[in-house]
């Protein structure tokens, strides 16, 4: 009896434990990371700055509220699961990422894993950046390494005990994360695909505009359909081309002005988090890239999801 039990339960269990330990602890360090050859340095810095801006790295990694220095980290990010503080990503060798090699940087953005093989929390949107082309990761790294370094120690996140061990992120990744570079859709044109790449791999629109489940994973079925429970508790509008509940009534020009200047078709300026997205990233994009975003947004599936309060209805109640 005992022997049978051993054969049926113990050995399979041991195998699973052995596999999980390998996968969680050893594989992250062994996994080969391709890092490209970088040739013309000066050219790369310009390209790096462009992608860096488009990706909005500065906002999250700078503690503006307390006059923090650029990219020195310490910005407070509140979520349902706890409070996170972004780390220092300047080239400081003691407190920043000055000792990192390009492959460490690629591992972080593509796989959400640090140089020691520990797992990042998905508040760091590697969940979008993993789709970035390796070359774009490389130029951001070159650009970052050339910026002034700041010696400022990282602050610890404030999390419930069951989330403190970074190994929970291994399990999270197993459930919700499939790393891989962006693949162009063969049935769409080049402009749409450029827009898809910018929106999903770089500017990470979905990190705010797609609702999440209770464990913080994006709900693909509600892609870009907005939520009342966005970051900082904000209401995030539906930006699918649904006529009634999304932005299906906006013209291409409306959308272009909005993304470039933050102005809505009513002439209001956008506020809060979106104003930051426009200021930090979208306003720096070329008109061609804004047009690509517009083309993309106009041809994604329309999803009915009413998140904004209906202004007209409220008005009628007041009368
Ligand atoms: C939404 C906010 C946000 C944005 C946008 C963001 N980051 Fe981060 N980043 C974080 C947080 C939070 C962490 C810490 C994650 C953790 O501790 O697990 C982090 C971690 C990192 C790390 C790891 C640092 C270390 O010491 O291990 C690097 C590198 C990094 N980010 C680079 C970038 C780059 C490059 C961009 C732009 C392409 C970017 N981040 C955009 C929030 C952000
Ligand atoms: C950090 C979170 C965040 C990110 C990232 C983000 N947005 Fe937004 N977005 C918002 C919020 C919040 C609003 C509502 C702003 C307001 O109420 O003025 C908004 C509003 C909008 C609107 C106006 C919709 C309407 O009905 O008024 C559009 C269009 C839009 N975003 C497109 C985008 C695109 C495209 C991207 C990616 C390039 C993006 N957003 C990235 C948070 C975000």
PDB file of C-alpha atoms in Angstrom, residues 93-305:
ATOM      1  CA  UNK A  93      26.720  52.081 -10.160  1.00  0.00           C
ATOM      2  CA  UNK A  94      25.699  51.834  -6.495  1.00  0.00           C
ATOM      3  CA  UNK A  95      21.971  52.635  -6.460  1.00  0.00           C
ATOM      4  CA  UNK A  96      20.995  52.652 -10.144  1.00  0.00           C
ATOM      5  CA  UNK A  97      21.623  50.331 -13.084  1.00  0.00           C
ATOM      6  CA  UNK A  98      25.144  51.540 -13.893  1.00  0.00           C
ATOM      7  CA  UNK A  99      26.551  48.011 -13.550  1.00  0.00           C
ATOM      8  CA  UNK A 100      24.036  46.475 -15.919  1.00  0.00           C
ATOM      9  CA  UNK A 101      24.970  45.101 -19.296  1.00  0.00           C
ATOM     10  CA  UNK A 102      22.676  45.412 -22.246  1.00  0.00           C
ATOM     11  CA  UNK A 103      21.558  41.815 -21.764  1.00  0.00           C
ATOM     12  CA  UNK A 104      20.422  42.577 -18.195  1.00  0.00           C
ATOM     13  CA  UNK A 105      18.302  45.400 -19.530  1.00  0.00           C
ATOM     14  CA  UNK A 106      16.796  43.212 -22.239  1.00  0.00           C
ATOM     15  CA  UNK A 107      16.077  40.475 -19.674  1.00  0.00           C
ATOM     16  CA  UNK A 108      14.223  43.016 -17.518  1.00  0.00           C
ATOM     17  CA  UNK A 109      12.069  44.406 -20.333  1.00  0.00           C
ATOM     18  CA  UNK A 110      11.452  41.164 -22.224  1.00  0.00           C
ATOM     19  CA  UNK A 111      11.055  38.689 -19.346  1.00  0.00           C
ATOM     20  CA  UNK A 112      10.371  40.823 -16.260  1.00  0.00           C
ATOM     21  CA  UNK A 113      13.389  39.343 -14.471  1.00  0.00           C
ATOM     22  CA  UNK A 114      16.271  41.148 -12.759  1.00  0.00           C
ATOM     23  CA  UNK A 115      19.986  40.323 -13.196  1.00  0.00           C
ATOM     24  CA  UNK A 116      19.869  38.065 -10.127  1.00  0.00           C
ATOM     25  CA  UNK A 117      16.975  36.054 -11.539  1.00  0.00           C
ATOM     26  CA  UNK A 118      14.261  37.664  -9.354  1.00  0.00           C
ATOM     27  CA  UNK A 119      10.842  38.482 -10.738  1.00  0.00           C
ATOM     28  CA  UNK A 120       9.429  41.972 -11.156  1.00  0.00           C
ATOM     29  CA  UNK A 121       5.935  42.980 -10.130  1.00  0.00           C
ATOM     30  CA  UNK A 122       3.716  43.721 -13.102  1.00  0.00           C
ATOM     31  CA  UNK A 123       3.291  47.406 -12.087  1.00  0.00           C
ATOM     32  CA  UNK A 124       6.456  47.730 -14.122  1.00  0.00           C
ATOM     33  CA  UNK A 125       4.813  47.494 -17.557  1.00  0.00           C
ATOM     34  CA  UNK A 126       7.246  44.913 -18.909  1.00  0.00           C
ATOM     35  CA  UNK A 127       3.893  43.256 -19.581  1.00  0.00           C
ATOM     36  CA  UNK A 128       3.734  45.618 -22.592  1.00  0.00           C
ATOM     37  CA  UNK A 129       7.422  46.343 -23.197  1.00  0.00           C
ATOM     38  CA  UNK A 130       8.193  42.645 -23.714  1.00  0.00           C
ATOM     39  CA  UNK A 131       6.811  43.175 -27.223  1.00  0.00           C
ATOM     40  CA  UNK A 132       9.460  45.798 -28.029  1.00  0.00           C
ATOM     41  CA  UNK A 133      11.959  44.955 -30.749  1.00  0.00           C
ATOM     42  CA  UNK A 134      15.361  44.133 -29.296  1.00  0.00           C
ATOM     43  CA  UNK A 135      16.917  46.980 -31.257  1.00  0.00           C
ATOM     44  CA  UNK A 136      14.552  49.478 -29.599  1.00  0.00           C
ATOM     45  CA  UNK A 137      15.426  48.130 -26.151  1.00  0.00           C
ATOM     46  CA  UNK A 138      19.095  48.497 -27.043  1.00  0.00           C
ATOM     47  CA  UNK A 139      18.791  52.133 -28.097  1.00  0.00           C
ATOM     48  CA  UNK A 140      16.895  53.044 -24.923  1.00  0.00           C
ATOM     49  CA  UNK A 141      19.675  51.459 -22.895  1.00  0.00           C
ATOM     50  CA  UNK A 142      22.350  53.426 -24.761  1.00  0.00           C
ATOM     51  CA  UNK A 143      20.413  56.631 -24.218  1.00  0.00           C
ATOM     52  CA  UNK A 144      19.880  55.937 -20.488  1.00  0.00           C
ATOM     53  CA  UNK A 145      23.548  55.168 -19.911  1.00  0.00           C
ATOM     54  CA  UNK A 146      24.470  58.597 -21.282  1.00  0.00           C
ATOM     55  CA  UNK A 147      22.212  60.565 -18.898  1.00  0.00           C
ATOM     56  CA  UNK A 148      23.440  62.054 -15.592  1.00  0.00           C
ATOM     57  CA  UNK A 149      23.578  59.449 -12.846  1.00  0.00           C
ATOM     58  CA  UNK A 150      22.033  60.093  -9.443  1.00  0.00           C
ATOM     59  CA  UNK A 151      22.989  58.368  -6.208  1.00  0.00           C
ATOM     60  CA  UNK A 152      19.678  57.692  -4.489  1.00  0.00           C
ATOM     61  CA  UNK A 153      18.772  54.438  -2.767  1.00  0.00           C
ATOM     62  CA  UNK A 154      15.571  52.636  -3.746  1.00  0.00           C
ATOM     63  CA  UNK A 155      12.587  52.601  -1.400  1.00  0.00           C
ATOM     64  CA  UNK A 156      11.032  49.281  -0.439  1.00  0.00           C
ATOM     65  CA  UNK A 157       7.496  48.588  -1.655  1.00  0.00           C
ATOM     66  CA  UNK A 158       4.760  48.437   0.980  1.00  0.00           C
ATOM     67  CA  UNK A 159       2.936  45.160   0.344  1.00  0.00           C
ATOM     68  CA  UNK A 160       0.921  42.608   2.305  1.00  0.00           C
ATOM     69  CA  UNK A 161       3.099  39.735   3.561  1.00  0.00           C
ATOM     70  CA  UNK A 162       1.863  37.239   0.985  1.00  0.00           C
ATOM     71  CA  UNK A 163       3.102  39.398  -1.859  1.00  0.00           C
ATOM     72  CA  UNK A 164       6.508  40.265  -0.447  1.00  0.00           C
ATOM     73  CA  UNK A 165       8.323  37.240  -1.788  1.00  0.00           C
ATOM     74  CA  UNK A 166       9.144  37.961  -5.433  1.00  0.00           C
ATOM     75  CA  UNK A 167       8.546  34.325  -6.230  1.00  0.00           C
ATOM     76  CA  UNK A 168       4.812  35.130  -6.332  1.00  0.00           C
ATOM     77  CA  UNK A 169       5.571  36.944  -9.569  1.00  0.00           C
ATOM     78  CA  UNK A 170       6.912  33.708 -11.023  1.00  0.00           C
ATOM     79  CA  UNK A 171       3.507  32.120 -10.468  1.00  0.00           C
ATOM     80  CA  UNK A 172       1.799  35.231 -11.811  1.00  0.00           C
ATOM     81  CA  UNK A 173       3.933  35.119 -14.946  1.00  0.00           C
ATOM     82  CA  UNK A 174       3.132  31.441 -15.448  1.00  0.00           C
ATOM     83  CA  UNK A 175      -0.572  32.281 -15.419  1.00  0.00           C
ATOM     84  CA  UNK A 176      -0.752  35.582 -17.228  1.00  0.00           C
ATOM     85  CA  UNK A 177       2.424  36.366 -19.152  1.00  0.00           C
ATOM     86  CA  UNK A 178       3.760  35.073 -22.473  1.00  0.00           C
ATOM     87  CA  UNK A 179       6.881  36.999 -23.448  1.00  0.00           C
ATOM     88  CA  UNK A 180       7.576  37.620 -27.114  1.00  0.00           C
ATOM     89  CA  UNK A 181       8.409  40.318 -29.631  1.00  0.00           C
ATOM     90  CA  UNK A 182       5.607  42.111 -31.463  1.00  0.00           C
ATOM     91  CA  UNK A 183       4.460  40.304 -34.600  1.00  0.00           C
ATOM     92  CA  UNK A 184       2.878  42.357 -37.391  1.00  0.00           C
ATOM     93  CA  UNK A 185      -0.601  41.252 -38.452  1.00  0.00           C
ATOM     94  CA  UNK A 186      -0.316  40.059 -42.061  1.00  0.00           C
ATOM     95  CA  UNK A 187      -3.869  41.147 -42.953  1.00  0.00           C
ATOM     96  CA  UNK A 188      -3.286  44.775 -41.926  1.00  0.00           C
ATOM     97  CA  UNK A 189      -1.284  47.490 -43.653  1.00  0.00           C
ATOM     98  CA  UNK A 190       2.083  48.837 -42.557  1.00  0.00           C
ATOM     99  CA  UNK A 191       0.660  51.993 -40.968  1.00  0.00           C
ATOM    100  CA  UNK A 192      -1.811  50.049 -38.836  1.00  0.00           C
ATOM    101  CA  UNK A 193       0.952  47.702 -37.745  1.00  0.00           C
ATOM    102  CA  UNK A 194       3.224  50.609 -36.817  1.00  0.00           C
ATOM    103  CA  UNK A 195       0.320  51.984 -34.760  1.00  0.00           C
ATOM    104  CA  UNK A 196      -0.224  48.613 -33.103  1.00  0.00           C
ATOM    105  CA  UNK A 197       3.461  48.409 -32.229  1.00  0.00           C
ATOM    106  CA  UNK A 198       3.517  51.939 -30.786  1.00  0.00           C
ATOM    107  CA  UNK A 199       0.292  51.482 -28.830  1.00  0.00           C
ATOM    108  CA  UNK A 200       0.991  48.036 -27.403  1.00  0.00           C
ATOM    109  CA  UNK A 201       4.759  47.581 -27.182  1.00  0.00           C
ATOM    110  CA  UNK A 202       5.844  51.166 -26.501  1.00  0.00           C
ATOM    111  CA  UNK A 203       3.173  53.592 -25.277  1.00  0.00           C
ATOM    112  CA  UNK A 204       1.362  50.781 -23.373  1.00  0.00           C
ATOM    113  CA  UNK A 205      -2.121  52.324 -23.761  1.00  0.00           C
ATOM    114  CA  UNK A 206      -3.704  49.059 -22.602  1.00  0.00           C
ATOM    115  CA  UNK A 207      -2.015  49.171 -19.189  1.00  0.00           C
ATOM    116  CA  UNK A 208      -4.591  51.839 -18.349  1.00  0.00           C
ATOM    117  CA  UNK A 209      -7.336  51.472 -20.951  1.00  0.00           C
ATOM    118  CA  UNK A 210      -7.854  47.696 -20.601  1.00  0.00           C
ATOM    119  CA  UNK A 211      -9.558  46.544 -17.373  1.00  0.00           C
ATOM    120  CA  UNK A 212      -7.805  44.074 -15.052  1.00  0.00           C
ATOM    121  CA  UNK A 213      -8.915  41.061 -13.062  1.00  0.00           C
ATOM    122  CA  UNK A 214      -8.505  40.835  -9.278  1.00  0.00           C
ATOM    123  CA  UNK A 215      -4.950  39.577  -9.680  1.00  0.00           C
ATOM    124  CA  UNK A 216      -3.896  42.533 -11.781  1.00  0.00           C
ATOM    125  CA  UNK A 217      -3.857  40.804 -15.175  1.00  0.00           C
ATOM    126  CA  UNK A 218      -5.311  42.544 -18.230  1.00  0.00           C
ATOM    127  CA  UNK A 219      -8.624  41.206 -19.501  1.00  0.00           C
ATOM    128  CA  UNK A 220      -7.971  40.606 -23.205  1.00  0.00           C
ATOM    129  CA  UNK A 221     -11.687  40.312 -23.954  1.00  0.00           C
ATOM    130  CA  UNK A 222     -12.156  43.944 -22.933  1.00  0.00           C
ATOM    131  CA  UNK A 223      -9.147  45.214 -24.876  1.00  0.00           C
ATOM    132  CA  UNK A 224      -9.078  49.061 -24.694  1.00  0.00           C
ATOM    133  CA  UNK A 225     -12.697  49.143 -23.471  1.00  0.00           C
ATOM    134  CA  UNK A 226     -11.943  51.263 -20.369  1.00  0.00           C
ATOM    135  CA  UNK A 227     -12.647  50.810 -16.681  1.00  0.00           C
ATOM    136  CA  UNK A 228     -13.999  52.665 -13.655  1.00  0.00           C
ATOM    137  CA  UNK A 229     -11.221  51.231 -11.556  1.00  0.00           C
ATOM    138  CA  UNK A 230      -8.061  52.352 -13.340  1.00  0.00           C
ATOM    139  CA  UNK A 231      -4.702  53.371 -11.864  1.00  0.00           C
ATOM    140  CA  UNK A 232      -5.051  55.855  -8.962  1.00  0.00           C
ATOM    141  CA  UNK A 233      -8.739  54.874  -8.849  1.00  0.00           C
ATOM    142  CA  UNK A 234      -9.462  56.899 -11.985  1.00  0.00           C
ATOM    143  CA  UNK A 235     -12.151  56.282 -14.560  1.00  0.00           C
ATOM    144  CA  UNK A 236     -10.445  55.390 -17.810  1.00  0.00           C
ATOM    145  CA  UNK A 237     -12.520  55.888 -20.961  1.00  0.00           C
ATOM    146  CA  UNK A 238     -13.367  53.283 -23.560  1.00  0.00           C
ATOM    147  CA  UNK A 239     -11.167  54.065 -26.595  1.00  0.00           C
ATOM    148  CA  UNK A 240     -12.461  51.368 -28.926  1.00  0.00           C
ATOM    149  CA  UNK A 241     -14.357  52.642 -31.983  1.00  0.00           C
ATOM    150  CA  UNK A 242     -17.738  51.804 -30.416  1.00  0.00           C
ATOM    151  CA  UNK A 243     -20.127  54.578 -31.492  1.00  0.00           C
ATOM    152  CA  UNK A 244     -22.034  55.033 -28.243  1.00  0.00           C
ATOM    153  CA  UNK A 245     -19.658  54.051 -25.484  1.00  0.00           C
ATOM    154  CA  UNK A 246     -16.262  54.495 -27.149  1.00  0.00           C
ATOM    155  CA  UNK A 247     -14.727  57.051 -29.478  1.00  0.00           C
ATOM    156  CA  UNK A 248     -16.357  55.805 -32.694  1.00  0.00           C
ATOM    157  CA  UNK A 249     -17.713  59.287 -33.388  1.00  0.00           C
ATOM    158  CA  UNK A 250     -14.338  60.983 -33.330  1.00  0.00           C
ATOM    159  CA  UNK A 251     -12.866  61.812 -36.741  1.00  0.00           C
ATOM    160  CA  UNK A 252      -9.264  60.972 -37.572  1.00  0.00           C
ATOM    161  CA  UNK A 253      -8.427  64.674 -37.083  1.00  0.00           C
ATOM    162  CA  UNK A 254     -10.126  64.735 -33.667  1.00  0.00           C
ATOM    163  CA  UNK A 255      -8.040  61.816 -32.562  1.00  0.00           C
ATOM    164  CA  UNK A 256      -4.857  63.294 -34.009  1.00  0.00           C
ATOM    165  CA  UNK A 257      -5.309  66.594 -32.100  1.00  0.00           C
ATOM    166  CA  UNK A 258      -6.165  64.716 -28.944  1.00  0.00           C
ATOM    167  CA  UNK A 259      -3.078  62.530 -29.014  1.00  0.00           C
ATOM    168  CA  UNK A 260      -0.737  65.355 -30.028  1.00  0.00           C
ATOM    169  CA  UNK A 261      -2.147  68.154 -27.820  1.00  0.00           C
ATOM    170  CA  UNK A 262      -4.526  66.546 -25.364  1.00  0.00           C
ATOM    171  CA  UNK A 263      -7.525  68.484 -26.671  1.00  0.00           C
ATOM    172  CA  UNK A 264     -10.887  66.711 -26.959  1.00  0.00           C
ATOM    173  CA  UNK A 265     -13.352  67.420 -29.802  1.00  0.00           C
ATOM    174  CA  UNK A 266     -15.339  69.622 -27.339  1.00  0.00           C
ATOM    175  CA  UNK A 267     -12.306  71.844 -26.895  1.00  0.00           C
ATOM    176  CA  UNK A 268     -11.559  70.662 -23.338  1.00  0.00           C
ATOM    177  CA  UNK A 269      -8.072  69.660 -22.350  1.00  0.00           C
ATOM    178  CA  UNK A 270      -7.600  66.186 -20.959  1.00  0.00           C
ATOM    179  CA  UNK A 271      -6.574  65.938 -17.342  1.00  0.00           C
ATOM    180  CA  UNK A 272      -4.926  63.599 -14.908  1.00  0.00           C
ATOM    181  CA  UNK A 273      -3.001  60.598 -16.118  1.00  0.00           C
ATOM    182  CA  UNK A 274      -3.742  61.158 -19.783  1.00  0.00           C
ATOM    183  CA  UNK A 275      -2.329  64.697 -19.633  1.00  0.00           C
ATOM    184  CA  UNK A 276       0.859  63.123 -18.336  1.00  0.00           C
ATOM    185  CA  UNK A 277       0.879  60.623 -21.203  1.00  0.00           C
ATOM    186  CA  UNK A 278       0.516  63.468 -23.724  1.00  0.00           C
ATOM    187  CA  UNK A 279       3.131  65.668 -22.007  1.00  0.00           C
ATOM    188  CA  UNK A 280       5.723  62.978 -21.407  1.00  0.00           C
ATOM    189  CA  UNK A 281       5.322  60.910 -24.497  1.00  0.00           C
ATOM    190  CA  UNK A 282       2.749  61.499 -27.220  1.00  0.00           C
ATOM    191  CA  UNK A 283       3.558  65.160 -27.920  1.00  0.00           C
ATOM    192  CA  UNK A 284       7.102  64.081 -28.834  1.00  0.00           C
ATOM    193  CA  UNK A 285       5.948  61.676 -31.555  1.00  0.00           C
ATOM    194  CA  UNK A 286       6.255  62.551 -35.242  1.00  0.00           C
ATOM    195  CA  UNK A 287       3.023  63.297 -37.099  1.00  0.00           C
ATOM    196  CA  UNK A 288       3.477  60.049 -39.014  1.00  0.00           C
ATOM    197  CA  UNK A 289       3.580  58.064 -35.800  1.00  0.00           C
ATOM    198  CA  UNK A 290       0.518  59.874 -34.425  1.00  0.00           C
ATOM    199  CA  UNK A 291      -1.274  59.059 -37.679  1.00  0.00           C
ATOM    200  CA  UNK A 292      -0.275  55.422 -37.270  1.00  0.00           C
ATOM    201  CA  UNK A 293      -1.800  55.389 -33.766  1.00  0.00           C
ATOM    202  CA  UNK A 294      -4.950  56.980 -35.142  1.00  0.00           C
ATOM    203  CA  UNK A 295      -5.194  54.412 -37.939  1.00  0.00           C
ATOM    204  CA  UNK A 296      -4.739  51.607 -35.428  1.00  0.00           C
ATOM    205  CA  UNK A 297      -7.334  52.890 -32.942  1.00  0.00           C
ATOM    206  CA  UNK A 298      -9.947  53.367 -35.637  1.00  0.00           C
ATOM    207  CA  UNK A 299      -9.654  49.751 -36.738  1.00  0.00           C
ATOM    208  CA  UNK A 300      -9.580  47.712 -33.541  1.00  0.00           C
ATOM    209  CA  UNK A 301     -12.712  45.774 -32.537  1.00  0.00           C
ATOM    210  CA  UNK A 302     -15.437  48.036 -31.123  1.00  0.00           C
ATOM    211  CA  UNK A 303     -16.537  46.927 -27.637  1.00  0.00           C
ATOM    212  CA  UNK A 304     -19.637  48.190 -25.884  1.00  0.00           C
ATOM    213  CA  UNK A 305     -18.707  49.272 -22.375  1.00  0.00           C
TER     214      UNK A 305
END
